[in-house]
PDB file of C-alpha atoms and ligand atoms in Angstrom:
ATOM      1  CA  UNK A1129       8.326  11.185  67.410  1.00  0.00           C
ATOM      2  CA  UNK A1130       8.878  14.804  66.263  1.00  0.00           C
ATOM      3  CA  UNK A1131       6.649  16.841  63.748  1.00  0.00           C
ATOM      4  CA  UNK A1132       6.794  14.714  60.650  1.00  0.00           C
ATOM      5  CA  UNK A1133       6.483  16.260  56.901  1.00  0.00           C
ATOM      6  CA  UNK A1134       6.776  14.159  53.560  1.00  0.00           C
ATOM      7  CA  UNK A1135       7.044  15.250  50.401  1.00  0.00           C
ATOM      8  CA  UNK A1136       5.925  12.802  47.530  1.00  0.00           C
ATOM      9  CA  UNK A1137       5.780  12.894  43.876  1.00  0.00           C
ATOM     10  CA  UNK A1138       7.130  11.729  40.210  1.00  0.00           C
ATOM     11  CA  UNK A1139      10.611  11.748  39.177  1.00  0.00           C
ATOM     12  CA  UNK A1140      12.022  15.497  38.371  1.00  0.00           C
ATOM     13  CA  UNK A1141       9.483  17.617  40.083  1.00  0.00           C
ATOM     14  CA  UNK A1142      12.098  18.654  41.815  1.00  0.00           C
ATOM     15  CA  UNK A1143      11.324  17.238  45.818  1.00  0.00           C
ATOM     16  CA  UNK A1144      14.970  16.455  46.228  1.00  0.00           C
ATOM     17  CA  UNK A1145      16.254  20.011  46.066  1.00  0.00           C
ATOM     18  CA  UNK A1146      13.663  21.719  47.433  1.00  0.00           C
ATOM     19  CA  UNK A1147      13.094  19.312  50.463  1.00  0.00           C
ATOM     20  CA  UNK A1148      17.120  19.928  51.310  1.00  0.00           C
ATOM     21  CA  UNK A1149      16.574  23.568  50.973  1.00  0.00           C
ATOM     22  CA  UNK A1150      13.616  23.885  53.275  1.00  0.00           C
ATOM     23  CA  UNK A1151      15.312  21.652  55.944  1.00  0.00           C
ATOM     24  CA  UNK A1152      18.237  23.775  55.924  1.00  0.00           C
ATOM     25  CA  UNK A1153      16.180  27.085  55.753  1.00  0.00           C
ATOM     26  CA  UNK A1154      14.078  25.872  58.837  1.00  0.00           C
ATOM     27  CA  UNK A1155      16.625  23.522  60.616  1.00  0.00           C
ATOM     28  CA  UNK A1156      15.006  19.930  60.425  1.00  0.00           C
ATOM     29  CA  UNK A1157      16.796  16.695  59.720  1.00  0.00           C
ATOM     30  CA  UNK A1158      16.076  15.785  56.134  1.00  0.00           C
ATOM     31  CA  UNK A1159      15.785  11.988  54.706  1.00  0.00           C
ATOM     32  CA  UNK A1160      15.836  11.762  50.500  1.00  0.00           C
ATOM     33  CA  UNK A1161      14.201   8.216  50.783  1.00  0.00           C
ATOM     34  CA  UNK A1162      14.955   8.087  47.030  1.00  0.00           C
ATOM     35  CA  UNK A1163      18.643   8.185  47.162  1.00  0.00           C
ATOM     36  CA  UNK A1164      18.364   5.147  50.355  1.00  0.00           C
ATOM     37  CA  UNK A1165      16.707   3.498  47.001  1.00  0.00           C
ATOM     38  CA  UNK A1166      19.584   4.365  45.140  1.00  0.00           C
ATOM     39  CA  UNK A1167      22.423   3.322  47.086  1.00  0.00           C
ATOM     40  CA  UNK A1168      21.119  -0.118  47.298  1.00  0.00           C
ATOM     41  CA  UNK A1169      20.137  -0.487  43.527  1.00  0.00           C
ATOM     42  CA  UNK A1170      23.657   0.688  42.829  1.00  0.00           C
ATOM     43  CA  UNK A1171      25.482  -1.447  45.146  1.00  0.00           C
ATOM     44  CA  UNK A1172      23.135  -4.792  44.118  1.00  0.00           C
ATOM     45  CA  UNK A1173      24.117  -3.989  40.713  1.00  0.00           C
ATOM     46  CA  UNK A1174      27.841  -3.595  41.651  1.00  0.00           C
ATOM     47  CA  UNK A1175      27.855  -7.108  42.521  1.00  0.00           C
ATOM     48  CA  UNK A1176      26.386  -8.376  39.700  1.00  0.00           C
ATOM     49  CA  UNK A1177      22.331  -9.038  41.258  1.00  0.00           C
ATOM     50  CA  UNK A1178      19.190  -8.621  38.803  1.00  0.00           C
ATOM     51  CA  UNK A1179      15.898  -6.697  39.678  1.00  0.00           C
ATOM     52  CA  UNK A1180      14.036  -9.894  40.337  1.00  0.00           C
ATOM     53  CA  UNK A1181      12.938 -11.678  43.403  1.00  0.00           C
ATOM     54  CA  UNK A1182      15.306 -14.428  44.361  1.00  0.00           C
ATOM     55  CA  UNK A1183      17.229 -16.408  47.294  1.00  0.00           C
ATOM     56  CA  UNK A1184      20.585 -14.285  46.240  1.00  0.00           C
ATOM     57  CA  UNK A1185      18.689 -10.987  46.310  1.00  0.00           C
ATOM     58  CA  UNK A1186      17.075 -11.583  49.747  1.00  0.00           C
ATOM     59  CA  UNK A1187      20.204 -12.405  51.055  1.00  0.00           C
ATOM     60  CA  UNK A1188      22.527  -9.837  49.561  1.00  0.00           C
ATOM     61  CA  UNK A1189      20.093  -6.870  50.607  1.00  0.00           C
ATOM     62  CA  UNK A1190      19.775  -8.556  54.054  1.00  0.00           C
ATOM     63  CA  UNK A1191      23.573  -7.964  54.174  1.00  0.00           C
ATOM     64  CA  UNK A1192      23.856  -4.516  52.651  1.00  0.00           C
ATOM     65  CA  UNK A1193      25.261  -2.059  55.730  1.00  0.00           C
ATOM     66  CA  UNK A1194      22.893   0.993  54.953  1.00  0.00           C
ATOM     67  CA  UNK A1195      23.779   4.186  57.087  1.00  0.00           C
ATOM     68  CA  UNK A1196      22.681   7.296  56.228  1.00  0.00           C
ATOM     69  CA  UNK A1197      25.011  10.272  58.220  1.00  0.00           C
ATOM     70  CA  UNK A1198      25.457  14.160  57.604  1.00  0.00           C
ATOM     71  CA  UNK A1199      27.864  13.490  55.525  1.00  0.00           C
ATOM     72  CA  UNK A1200      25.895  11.547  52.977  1.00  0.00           C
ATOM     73  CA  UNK A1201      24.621   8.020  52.697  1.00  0.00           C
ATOM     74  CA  UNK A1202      27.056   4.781  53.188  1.00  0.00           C
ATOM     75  CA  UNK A1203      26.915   1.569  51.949  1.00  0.00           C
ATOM     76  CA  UNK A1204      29.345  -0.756  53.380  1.00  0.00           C
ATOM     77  CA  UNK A1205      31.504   1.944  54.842  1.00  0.00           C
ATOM     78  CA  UNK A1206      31.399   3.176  51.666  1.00  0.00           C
ATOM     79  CA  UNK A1207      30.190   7.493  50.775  1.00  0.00           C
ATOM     80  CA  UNK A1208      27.973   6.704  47.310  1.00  0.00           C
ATOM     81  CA  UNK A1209      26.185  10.313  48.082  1.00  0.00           C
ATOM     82  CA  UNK A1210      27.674  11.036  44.785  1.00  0.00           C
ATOM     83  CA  UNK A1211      27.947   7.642  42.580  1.00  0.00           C
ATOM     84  CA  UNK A1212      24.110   7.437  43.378  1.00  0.00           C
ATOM     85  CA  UNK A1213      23.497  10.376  40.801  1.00  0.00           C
ATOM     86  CA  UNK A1214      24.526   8.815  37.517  1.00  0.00           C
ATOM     87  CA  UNK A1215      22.258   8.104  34.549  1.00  0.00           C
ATOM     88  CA  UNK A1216      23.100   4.725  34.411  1.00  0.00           C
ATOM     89  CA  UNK A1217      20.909   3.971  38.400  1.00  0.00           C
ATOM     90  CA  UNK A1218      18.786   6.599  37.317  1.00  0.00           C
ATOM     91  CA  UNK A1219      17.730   3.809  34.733  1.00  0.00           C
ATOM     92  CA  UNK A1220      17.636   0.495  37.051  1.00  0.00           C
ATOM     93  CA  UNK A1221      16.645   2.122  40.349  1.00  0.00           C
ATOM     94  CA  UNK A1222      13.015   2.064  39.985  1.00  0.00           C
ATOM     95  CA  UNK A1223      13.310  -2.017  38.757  1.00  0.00           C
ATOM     96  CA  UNK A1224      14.919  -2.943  42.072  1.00  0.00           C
ATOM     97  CA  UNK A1225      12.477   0.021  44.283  1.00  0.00           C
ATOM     98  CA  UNK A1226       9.839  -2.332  42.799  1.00  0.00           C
ATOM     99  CA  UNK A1227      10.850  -5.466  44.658  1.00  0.00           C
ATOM    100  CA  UNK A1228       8.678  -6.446  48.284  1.00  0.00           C
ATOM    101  CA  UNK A1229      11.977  -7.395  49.545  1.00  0.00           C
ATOM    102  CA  UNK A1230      14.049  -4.197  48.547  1.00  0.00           C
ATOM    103  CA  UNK A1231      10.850  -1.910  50.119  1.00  0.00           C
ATOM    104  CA  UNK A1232      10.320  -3.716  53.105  1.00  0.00           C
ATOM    105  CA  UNK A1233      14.267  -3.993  54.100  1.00  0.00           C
ATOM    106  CA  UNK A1234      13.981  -0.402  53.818  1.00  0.00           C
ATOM    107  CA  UNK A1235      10.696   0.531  56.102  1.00  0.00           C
ATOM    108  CA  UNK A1236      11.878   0.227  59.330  1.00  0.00           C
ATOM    109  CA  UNK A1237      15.236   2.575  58.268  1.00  0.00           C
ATOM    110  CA  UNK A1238      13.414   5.193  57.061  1.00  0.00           C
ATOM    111  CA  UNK A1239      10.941   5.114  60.429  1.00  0.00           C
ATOM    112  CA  UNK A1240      14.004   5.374  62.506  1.00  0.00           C
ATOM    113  CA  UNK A1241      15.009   8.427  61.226  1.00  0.00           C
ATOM    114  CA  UNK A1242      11.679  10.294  62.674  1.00  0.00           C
ATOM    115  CA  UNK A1243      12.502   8.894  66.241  1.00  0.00           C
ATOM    116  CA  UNK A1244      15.255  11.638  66.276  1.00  0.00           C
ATOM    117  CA  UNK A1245      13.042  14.885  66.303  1.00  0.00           C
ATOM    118  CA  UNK A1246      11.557  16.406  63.747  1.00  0.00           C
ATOM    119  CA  UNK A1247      11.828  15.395  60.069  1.00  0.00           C
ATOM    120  CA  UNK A1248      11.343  15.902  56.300  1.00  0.00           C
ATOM    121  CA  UNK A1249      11.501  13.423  54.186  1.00  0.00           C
ATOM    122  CA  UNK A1250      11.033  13.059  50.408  1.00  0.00           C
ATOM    123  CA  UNK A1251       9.792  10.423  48.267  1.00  0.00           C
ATOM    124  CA  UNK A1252       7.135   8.755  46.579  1.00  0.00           C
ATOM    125  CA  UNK A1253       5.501   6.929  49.760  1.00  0.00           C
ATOM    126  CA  UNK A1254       6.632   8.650  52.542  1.00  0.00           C
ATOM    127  CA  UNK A1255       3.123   9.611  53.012  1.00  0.00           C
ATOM    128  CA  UNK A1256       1.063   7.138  52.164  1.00  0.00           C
ATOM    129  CA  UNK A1257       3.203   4.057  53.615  1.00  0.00           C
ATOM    130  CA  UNK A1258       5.935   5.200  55.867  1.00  0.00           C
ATOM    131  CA  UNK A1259       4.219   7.967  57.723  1.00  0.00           C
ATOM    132  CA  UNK A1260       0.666   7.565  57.114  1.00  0.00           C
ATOM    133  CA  UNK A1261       0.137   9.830  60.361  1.00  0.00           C
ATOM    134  CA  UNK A1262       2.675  12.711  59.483  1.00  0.00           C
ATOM    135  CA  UNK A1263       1.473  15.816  60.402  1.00  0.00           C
ATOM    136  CA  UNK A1264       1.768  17.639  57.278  1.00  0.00           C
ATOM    137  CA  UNK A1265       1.779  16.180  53.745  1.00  0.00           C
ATOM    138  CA  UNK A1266       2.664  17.418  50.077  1.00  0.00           C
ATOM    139  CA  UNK A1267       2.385  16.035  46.773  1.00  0.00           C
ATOM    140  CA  UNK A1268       4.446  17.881  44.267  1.00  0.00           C
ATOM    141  CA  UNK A1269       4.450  17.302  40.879  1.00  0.00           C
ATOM    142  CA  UNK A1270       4.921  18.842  36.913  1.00  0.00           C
ATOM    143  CA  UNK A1271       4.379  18.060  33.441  1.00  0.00           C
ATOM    144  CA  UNK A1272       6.634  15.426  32.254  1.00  0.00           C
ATOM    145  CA  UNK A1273       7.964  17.605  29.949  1.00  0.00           C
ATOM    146  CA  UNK A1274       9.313  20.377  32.770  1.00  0.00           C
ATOM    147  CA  UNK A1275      10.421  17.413  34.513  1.00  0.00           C
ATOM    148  CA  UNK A1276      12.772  15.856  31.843  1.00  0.00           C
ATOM    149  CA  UNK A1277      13.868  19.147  30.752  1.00  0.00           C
ATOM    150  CA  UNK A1278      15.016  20.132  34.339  1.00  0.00           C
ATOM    151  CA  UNK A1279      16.882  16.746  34.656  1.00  0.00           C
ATOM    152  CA  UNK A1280      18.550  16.625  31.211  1.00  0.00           C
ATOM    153  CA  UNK A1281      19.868  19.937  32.151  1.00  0.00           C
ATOM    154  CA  UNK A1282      21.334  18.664  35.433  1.00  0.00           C
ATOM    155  CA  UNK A1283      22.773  15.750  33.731  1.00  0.00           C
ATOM    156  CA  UNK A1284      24.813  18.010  30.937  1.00  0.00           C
ATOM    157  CA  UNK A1285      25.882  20.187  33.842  1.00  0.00           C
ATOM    158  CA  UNK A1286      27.434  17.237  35.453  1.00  0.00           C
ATOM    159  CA  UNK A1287      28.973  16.289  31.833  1.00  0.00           C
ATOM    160  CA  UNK A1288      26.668  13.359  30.693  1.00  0.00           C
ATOM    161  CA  UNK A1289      26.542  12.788  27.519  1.00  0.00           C
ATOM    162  CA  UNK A1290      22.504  13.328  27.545  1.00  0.00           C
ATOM    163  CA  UNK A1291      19.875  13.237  24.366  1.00  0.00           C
ATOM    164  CA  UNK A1292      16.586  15.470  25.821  1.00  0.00           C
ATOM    165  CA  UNK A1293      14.430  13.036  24.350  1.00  0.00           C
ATOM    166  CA  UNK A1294      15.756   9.564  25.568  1.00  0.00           C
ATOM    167  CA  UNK A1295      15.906  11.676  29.281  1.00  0.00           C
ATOM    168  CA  UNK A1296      11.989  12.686  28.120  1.00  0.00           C
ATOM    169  CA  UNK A1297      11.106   8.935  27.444  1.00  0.00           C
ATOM    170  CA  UNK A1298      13.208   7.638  30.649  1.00  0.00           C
ATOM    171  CA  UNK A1299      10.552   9.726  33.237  1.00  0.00           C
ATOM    172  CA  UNK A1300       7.614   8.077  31.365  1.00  0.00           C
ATOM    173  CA  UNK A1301       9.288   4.748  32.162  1.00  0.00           C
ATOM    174  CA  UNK A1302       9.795   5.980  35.809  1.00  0.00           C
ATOM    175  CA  UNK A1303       6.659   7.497  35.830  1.00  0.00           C
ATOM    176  CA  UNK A1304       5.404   4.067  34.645  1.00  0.00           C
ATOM    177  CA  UNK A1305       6.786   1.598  36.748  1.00  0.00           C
ATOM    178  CA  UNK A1306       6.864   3.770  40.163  1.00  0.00           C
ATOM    179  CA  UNK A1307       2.549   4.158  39.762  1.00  0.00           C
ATOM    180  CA  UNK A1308       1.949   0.620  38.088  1.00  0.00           C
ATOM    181  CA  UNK A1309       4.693  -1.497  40.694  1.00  0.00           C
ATOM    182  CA  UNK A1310       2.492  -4.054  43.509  1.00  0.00           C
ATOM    183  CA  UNK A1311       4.310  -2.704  46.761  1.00  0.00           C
ATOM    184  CA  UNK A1312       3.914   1.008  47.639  1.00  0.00           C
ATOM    185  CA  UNK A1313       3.116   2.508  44.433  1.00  0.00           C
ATOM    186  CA  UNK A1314       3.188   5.969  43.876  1.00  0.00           C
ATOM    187  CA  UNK A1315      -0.086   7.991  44.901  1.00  0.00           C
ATOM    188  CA  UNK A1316      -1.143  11.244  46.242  1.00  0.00           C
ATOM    189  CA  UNK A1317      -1.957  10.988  49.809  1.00  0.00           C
ATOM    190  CA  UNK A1318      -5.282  11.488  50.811  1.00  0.00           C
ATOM    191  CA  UNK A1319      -5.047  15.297  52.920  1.00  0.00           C
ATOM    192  CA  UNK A1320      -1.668  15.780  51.009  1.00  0.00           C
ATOM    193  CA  UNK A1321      -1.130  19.628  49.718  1.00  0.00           C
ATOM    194  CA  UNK A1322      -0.960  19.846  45.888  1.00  0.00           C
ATOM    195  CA  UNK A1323       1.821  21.815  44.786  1.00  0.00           C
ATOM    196  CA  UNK A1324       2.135  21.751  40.846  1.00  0.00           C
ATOM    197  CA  UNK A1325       5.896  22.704  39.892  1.00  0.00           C
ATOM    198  CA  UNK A1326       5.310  23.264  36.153  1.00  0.00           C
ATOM    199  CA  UNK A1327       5.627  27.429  36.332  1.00  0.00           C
ATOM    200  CA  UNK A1328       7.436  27.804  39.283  1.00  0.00           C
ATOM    201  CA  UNK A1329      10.706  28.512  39.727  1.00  0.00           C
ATOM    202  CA  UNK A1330      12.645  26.539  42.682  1.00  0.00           C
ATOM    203  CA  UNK A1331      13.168  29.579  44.978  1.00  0.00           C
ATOM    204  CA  UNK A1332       9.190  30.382  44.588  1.00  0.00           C
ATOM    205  CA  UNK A1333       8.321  26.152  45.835  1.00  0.00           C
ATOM    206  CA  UNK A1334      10.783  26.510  48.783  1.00  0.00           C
ATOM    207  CA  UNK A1335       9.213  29.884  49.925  1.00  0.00           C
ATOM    208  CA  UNK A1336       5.687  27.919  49.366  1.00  0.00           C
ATOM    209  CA  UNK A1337       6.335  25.445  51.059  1.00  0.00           C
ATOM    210  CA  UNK A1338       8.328  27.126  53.853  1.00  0.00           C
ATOM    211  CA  UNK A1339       5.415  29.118  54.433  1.00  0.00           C
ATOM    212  CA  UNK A1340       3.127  26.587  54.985  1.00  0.00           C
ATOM    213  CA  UNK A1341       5.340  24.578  57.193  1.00  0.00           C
ATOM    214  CA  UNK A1342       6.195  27.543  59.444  1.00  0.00           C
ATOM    215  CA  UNK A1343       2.290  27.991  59.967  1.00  0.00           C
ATOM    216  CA  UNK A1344       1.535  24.546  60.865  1.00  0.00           C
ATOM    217  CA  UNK A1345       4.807  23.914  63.132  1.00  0.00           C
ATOM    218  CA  UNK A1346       3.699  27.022  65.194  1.00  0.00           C
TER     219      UNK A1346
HETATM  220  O1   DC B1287      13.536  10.496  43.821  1.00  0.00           O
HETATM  221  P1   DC B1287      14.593   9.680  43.100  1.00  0.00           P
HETATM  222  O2   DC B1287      14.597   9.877  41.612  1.00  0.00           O
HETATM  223  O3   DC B1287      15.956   9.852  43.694  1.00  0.00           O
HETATM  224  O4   DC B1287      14.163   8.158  43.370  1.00  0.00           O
HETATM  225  C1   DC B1287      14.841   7.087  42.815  1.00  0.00           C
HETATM  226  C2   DC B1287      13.925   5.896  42.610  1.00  0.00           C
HETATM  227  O5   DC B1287      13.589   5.306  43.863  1.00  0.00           O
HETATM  228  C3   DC B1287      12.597   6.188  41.913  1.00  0.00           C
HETATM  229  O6   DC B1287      12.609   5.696  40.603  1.00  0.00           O
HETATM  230  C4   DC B1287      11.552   5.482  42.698  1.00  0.00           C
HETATM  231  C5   DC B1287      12.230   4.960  43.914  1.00  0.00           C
HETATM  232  N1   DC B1287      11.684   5.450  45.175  1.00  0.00           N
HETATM  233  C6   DC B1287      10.668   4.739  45.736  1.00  0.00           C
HETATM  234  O7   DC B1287      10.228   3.772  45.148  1.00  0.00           O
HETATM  235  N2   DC B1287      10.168   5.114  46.932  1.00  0.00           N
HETATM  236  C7   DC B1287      10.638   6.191  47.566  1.00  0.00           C
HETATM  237  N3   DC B1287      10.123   6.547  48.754  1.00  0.00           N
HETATM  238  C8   DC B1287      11.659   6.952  46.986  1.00  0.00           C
HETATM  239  C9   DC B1287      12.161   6.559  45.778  1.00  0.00           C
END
């Protein structure tokens, strides 16, 4: 097992972007555990399965080819790195990330990827359920309100047809069901750094956190 980092927090704080900066900046293999969570909520709903515990879930997500490569993540042979991103799974993913079977198809994937050197993975239990023992922790976070406004702006770039305040009332959802949800809920892990987003730009939380990793890798 190499060094381990994780980088937890709500939807929008922006962990996604910043992890995959940082691991290109200091040259560690990155893992967006959110977009594994993706991939299968969008392929389950390609084939027609609901967000509830069942015989037909269990079996189609015990069937689901997951590989995740340089070149983005595959399901099925399949490259979804980029069908992954719509508004549409941005709106089921978190009812199918709530399901036992979903998260615990997924555990033993995502602790894989650390037996390969060092790693940085981002999330919203990648600290306090996958690796427990990594050696360096961060929580990152913001107000819902810098949250939703960087995501409806990501969404318009990408030419959705967005309205701020259903994109505002969709993190309090996420927010919602991601903290509330039985299995792995998300929480701040205990020794994690606190790194509130709210003011910051991007560049000035990569530098952060750069920084700190840097130190503690040395
Ligand atoms: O970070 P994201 O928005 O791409 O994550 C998509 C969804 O996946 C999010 O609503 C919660 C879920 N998720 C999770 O439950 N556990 C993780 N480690 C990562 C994501």
């Amino acid at each position: 097992m190499g060094f381990v980092i994780t980088v937890d927090g709500p939807a929008g704080a922006g962990k996604s972007s910043v992890t995959r900066r940082i691991s290109k900046r200091l040259g560690i293999r990155y893992m967006d555990t959110g977009a594994i969570y993706r991939a299968i909520a969008y392929i389950l709903d390609q084939k027609g399965i609901a967000p509830v515990e069942n015989e037909e879930l269990a079996r189609a997500v015990a069937s689901i080819g997951l590989r995740i490569e340089a070149e983005g993540i595959f399901v099925d042979g399949t490259n979804v790195t980029e069908a992954i991103r719509s508004y549409r799974i941005d709106r089921i993913v978190s009812g199918y990330a709530a399901l036992k079977t979903v998260r615990g198809a997924l555990l033993d994937l995502q602790r894989e990827q650390a037996k390969h050197g060092d790693l940085i993975a981002d999330g919203r239990d990648t600290g306090t359920v996958v690796f427990p023992n990594a050696d360096l922790k961060f929580f990152l976070t913001a107000s819902p309100e810098a949250r939703a406004e960087r995501r409806y702006k990501e969404l318009l770039k990408k030419g959705e047809a967005v309205v701020y305040k259903e994109v505002l009332a969709q993190i309090h959802e996420r927010d919602r069901t991601d903290s509330s949800r039985e299995v792995a809920p998300l929480r701040e892990p205990a020794g994690a750094i606190h790194v509130d987003t709210s003011l910051m730009t991007e560049n000035e939380v990569v530098n952060e956190l750069a920084f700190i990793i840097q130190n503690r890798m040395r």
